Amino acid sequence: QSVLTQPPSVSGAPGQRVTISCTGSSSNIGAGYDVHWYQQLPGTAPKLLIYDNNNRPSGVPDRFSGSKSGTSASLAITGLQAEDEADYYCQSYDSGLSAYYVFGTGTKVTVL
Amino acid sequence: EVQLVESGGGLIQPGGSLRLSCAASGFTVSSNYMSWVRQAPGKGLEWVSVIYSTGNTYYADSVKGRFAISRDNSKNTLYLQMNSLRAEDTAVYYCARGTVYFFDYWGQGTLVTVSS
């Protein structure tokens, strides 16, 4: 079961800014472990979008940015585009459970 | 170019066994942290197992004692042996390359359906 909590859905018009929250606990995000984000387009495998809280792999547009504070993190998408419509998952490391890698519940981003 | 190609999924009866394979190219499996992550139909992502470059292996509680992760260095391939399968193991299984903390490349996934 998911240990990190995300809103089920967010939406925005093209060009707008949307943010997705990711709330953890003292055994994962709050323990200092970094947060990573994945984008899953419909019918495809997840793809690394942000690593170590705010770093983008090569090829990921700078419209995507991440931040972390305390036991939470967030992903921001600025200048929303139709191709950004996808599911987004946060992920961290957890020292309190035997599930070393924990994922968020997932957020569906809809472009209106 | 890094590529991961899973195979071995299919329809299996409860209590049965299945072995998934993940053929890698563009990097060396044995030098990396390799994981299996699954996604039940319409659900989120769940980490299943990891094998470190040292050979150490770890499992999620939900599969501990039933699943076994391994690798064949000569074939540059990762495996997941799944025994005593249950309906709740039905999912798309992805192999993923990673670091200690996250996953940087994913395969396309293979579907495992456990049903009578």
Coordinates of C-alpha atoms in Angstrom, one line a residue:
Chain A
Q1 CA 0.0 0.0 0.0
S2 CA 1.1 3.6 -0.7
V3 CA 2.8 5.4 2.1
L4 CA 3.0 8.8 0.5
T5 CA -0.3 10.8 0.0
Q6 CA -1.1 12.7 -3.1
P7 CA -4.3 14.4 -4.3
P8 CA -6.2 12.0 -6.7
S9 CA -6.5 14.7 -9.4
V10 CA -5.6 18.2 -10.4
S11 CA -6.5 20.1 -13.5
G12 CA -5.7 23.3 -15.4
A13 CA -6.1 25.1 -18.6
P14 CA -3.2 25.2 -21.2
G15 CA -0.6 27.7 -20.1
Q16 CA -1.6 27.6 -16.4
R17 CA 0.5 26.4 -13.4
V18 CA -0.5 23.4 -11.4
T19 CA 1.1 21.8 -8.3
I20 CA 0.9 18.3 -6.9
S21 CA 1.6 17.7 -3.2
C22 CA 3.2 14.6 -1.7
T23 CA 2.9 14.1 2.1
G24 CA 5.0 11.6 3.9
S25 CA 6.1 10.9 7.5
S26 CA 9.1 10.9 9.8
S27 CA 10.4 7.6 8.4
N28 CA 10.7 8.8 4.8
I29 CA 10.5 12.4 3.6
G30 CA 10.8 13.7 7.2
A31 CA 13.8 11.6 7.8
G32 CA 15.7 13.5 5.2
Y33 CA 15.3 11.2 2.3
D34 CA 15.0 12.8 -1.1
V35 CA 11.8 12.8 -3.2
H36 CA 11.6 11.8 -6.8
W37 CA 8.8 12.2 -9.3
Y38 CA 7.7 10.0 -12.2
Q39 CA 5.4 10.7 -15.1
Q40 CA 3.3 7.9 -16.5
L41 CA 1.6 8.7 -19.8
P42 CA -1.5 6.6 -20.7
G43 CA -0.6 3.0 -21.5
T44 CA 3.1 3.5 -21.0
A45 CA 5.8 2.8 -18.3
P46 CA 6.7 5.4 -15.7
K47 CA 9.5 7.8 -16.6
L48 CA 11.8 9.6 -14.2
L49 CA 10.8 13.3 -14.2
I50 CA 12.5 14.8 -11.1
Y51 CA 15.2 13.2 -8.9
D52 CA 16.7 14.3 -5.6
N53 CA 13.9 16.8 -5.0
N54 CA 14.6 19.3 -7.7
N55 CA 16.8 17.9 -10.4
R56 CA 15.7 17.1 -14.0
P57 CA 17.2 14.3 -16.1
S58 CA 18.4 15.3 -19.5
G59 CA 15.5 15.9 -21.8
V60 CA 12.9 16.9 -19.2
P61 CA 11.6 20.4 -19.9
D62 CA 12.3 23.1 -17.3
R63 CA 8.5 23.6 -17.0
F64 CA 8.7 20.8 -14.4
S65 CA 10.2 21.6 -11.0
G66 CA 10.2 20.1 -7.6
S67 CA 10.7 21.1 -4.0
K68 CA 10.7 19.6 -0.5
S69 CA 10.1 20.8 2.9
G70 CA 9.7 18.9 6.2
T71 CA 7.6 15.8 5.6
S72 CA 6.2 17.0 2.3
A73 CA 7.2 17.7 -1.3
S74 CA 5.6 19.2 -4.4
L75 CA 5.8 19.1 -8.1
A76 CA 5.0 22.1 -10.2
I77 CA 4.2 22.2 -13.8
T78 CA 4.2 25.7 -15.4
G79 CA 2.9 26.5 -18.8
L80 CA 0.7 23.4 -18.8
Q81 CA 0.5 21.6 -22.2
A82 CA -1.8 19.0 -23.5
E83 CA 1.0 16.5 -23.6
D84 CA 1.4 16.8 -19.8
E85 CA -1.9 15.0 -19.2
A86 CA -0.7 11.9 -17.3
D87 CA -0.4 10.3 -13.9
Y88 CA 2.3 11.5 -11.6
Y89 CA 3.8 9.6 -8.7
C90 CA 6.2 10.8 -6.0
Q91 CA 8.6 8.3 -4.5
S92 CA 11.0 8.2 -1.6
Y93 CA 13.0 5.8 0.6
D94 CA 11.6 4.6 3.9
S95 CA 13.7 3.5 6.9
G96 CA 10.7 2.5 9.0
L97 CA 9.2 -0.4 7.0
S98 CA 10.7 -3.2 5.0
A99 CA 9.3 -1.6 1.8
Y100 CA 12.5 0.3 1.2
Y101 CA 11.1 2.3 -1.8
V102 CA 7.7 3.9 -1.2
F103 CA 5.5 5.5 -3.8
G104 CA 2.7 8.1 -3.6
T105 CA -0.9 7.3 -4.3
G106 CA -0.6 9.0 -7.7
T107 CA -2.2 12.1 -9.2
K108 CA -4.0 12.4 -12.5
V109 CA -3.3 15.7 -14.2
T110 CA -6.0 16.8 -16.7
V111 CA -5.5 19.6 -19.2
L112 CA -8.8 21.3 -19.7
Chain B
E1 CA 21.2 3.5 -25.1
V2 CA 19.7 1.9 -22.0
Q3 CA 17.0 -0.6 -22.7
L4 CA 15.0 -3.0 -20.5
V5 CA 12.8 -5.6 -22.0
E6 CA 10.6 -7.7 -19.8
S7 CA 9.0 -11.1 -20.7
G8 CA 7.4 -14.1 -19.1
G9 CA 4.1 -12.7 -18.1
G10 CA 0.8 -14.5 -18.7
L11 CA -2.3 -16.1 -17.2
I12 CA -1.5 -18.4 -14.3
Q13 CA -3.8 -20.2 -11.7
P14 CA -3.7 -19.3 -8.0
G15 CA -0.9 -21.2 -6.3
G16 CA 1.1 -21.5 -9.5
S17 CA 4.6 -20.2 -10.4
L18 CA 6.0 -17.9 -13.0
R19 CA 9.4 -16.6 -13.8
L20 CA 9.8 -13.1 -15.3
S21 CA 12.8 -12.0 -17.2
C22 CA 14.3 -8.6 -17.9
A23 CA 16.9 -8.4 -20.7
A24 CA 19.1 -5.3 -20.4
S25 CA 21.3 -3.5 -22.9
G26 CA 23.4 -0.4 -22.9
F27 CA 24.6 -1.1 -19.3
T28 CA 25.7 -3.9 -17.0
V29 CA 23.0 -5.3 -14.8
S30 CA 25.5 -6.6 -12.2
S31 CA 27.0 -3.1 -11.6
N32 CA 23.6 -1.5 -10.9
Y33 CA 20.7 -1.6 -8.4
M34 CA 17.9 -3.5 -10.2
S35 CA 14.3 -3.6 -9.0
W36 CA 10.9 -5.0 -9.9
V37 CA 8.0 -2.7 -9.4
R38 CA 4.4 -3.7 -10.1
Q39 CA 1.1 -1.9 -10.9
A40 CA -2.2 -3.6 -10.4
P41 CA -4.9 -2.7 -13.0
G42 CA -6.1 0.8 -12.4
K43 CA -3.9 1.2 -9.3
G44 CA -0.6 2.9 -8.3
L45 CA 3.0 1.7 -8.2
E46 CA 4.3 -0.8 -5.7
W47 CA 7.9 -1.7 -5.2
V48 CA 8.4 -5.5 -5.1
S49 CA 12.1 -6.3 -4.8
V50 CA 15.7 -5.1 -5.4
I51 CA 19.0 -6.7 -5.9
Y52 CA 22.1 -4.6 -5.2
S53 CA 25.3 -4.6 -7.1
T54 CA 26.7 -6.5 -4.1
G55 CA 24.1 -9.2 -4.6
N56 CA 22.1 -8.4 -1.5
T57 CA 18.4 -8.8 -2.1
Y58 CA 15.4 -7.2 -0.4
Y59 CA 11.6 -7.7 -0.7
A60 CA 8.4 -6.0 0.1
D61 CA 6.5 -7.8 2.9
S62 CA 3.7 -8.6 0.5
V63 CA 5.9 -11.0 -1.5
K64 CA 8.6 -12.0 1.0
G65 CA 9.0 -15.8 1.1
R66 CA 7.2 -16.3 -2.2
F67 CA 9.2 -14.2 -4.7
A68 CA 13.0 -14.4 -5.5
I69 CA 15.0 -11.9 -7.4
S70 CA 18.2 -12.9 -9.2
R71 CA 20.4 -12.1 -12.2
D72 CA 22.5 -13.9 -14.8
N73 CA 25.6 -11.8 -15.4
S74 CA 26.5 -13.7 -18.5
K75 CA 23.1 -12.9 -20.1
N76 CA 22.9 -9.4 -18.6
T77 CA 19.4 -10.4 -17.5
L78 CA 17.3 -9.8 -14.3
Y79 CA 14.8 -12.4 -13.1
L80 CA 11.8 -12.6 -10.7
Q81 CA 10.7 -16.1 -9.7
M82 CA 7.2 -15.9 -8.4
N83 CA 5.7 -18.8 -6.4
S84 CA 2.5 -19.4 -4.6
L85 CA 0.8 -16.7 -6.7
R86 CA -2.4 -15.1 -5.5
A87 CA -5.1 -13.1 -7.2
E88 CA -3.7 -9.9 -5.6
D89 CA -0.4 -10.5 -7.4
T90 CA -2.2 -9.6 -10.7
A91 CA -0.4 -6.6 -12.1
V92 CA 2.0 -5.3 -14.8
Y93 CA 5.5 -6.0 -13.6
Y94 CA 8.2 -3.5 -14.5
C95 CA 11.9 -4.0 -14.1
A96 CA 13.8 -0.8 -13.3
R97 CA 17.4 0.3 -13.1
G98 CA 18.2 2.6 -10.2
T99 CA 20.3 4.0 -7.6
V100 CA 20.0 3.3 -3.9
Y101 CA 17.1 5.7 -3.8
F102 CA 15.3 6.0 -7.1
F103 CA 14.7 4.4 -10.5
D104 CA 16.2 6.0 -13.6
Y105 CA 15.2 3.6 -16.4
W106 CA 12.1 1.4 -16.7
G107 CA 11.1 -1.4 -19.0
Q108 CA 7.8 -1.5 -20.8
G109 CA 6.3 -4.0 -18.4
T110 CA 4.8 -7.5 -18.6
L111 CA 1.3 -8.4 -17.5
V112 CA 0.8 -11.2 -14.9
T113 CA -2.8 -12.4 -14.4
V114 CA -3.6 -14.8 -11.6
S115 CA -7.0 -16.3 -12.0
S116 CA -8.7 -19.7 -12.2

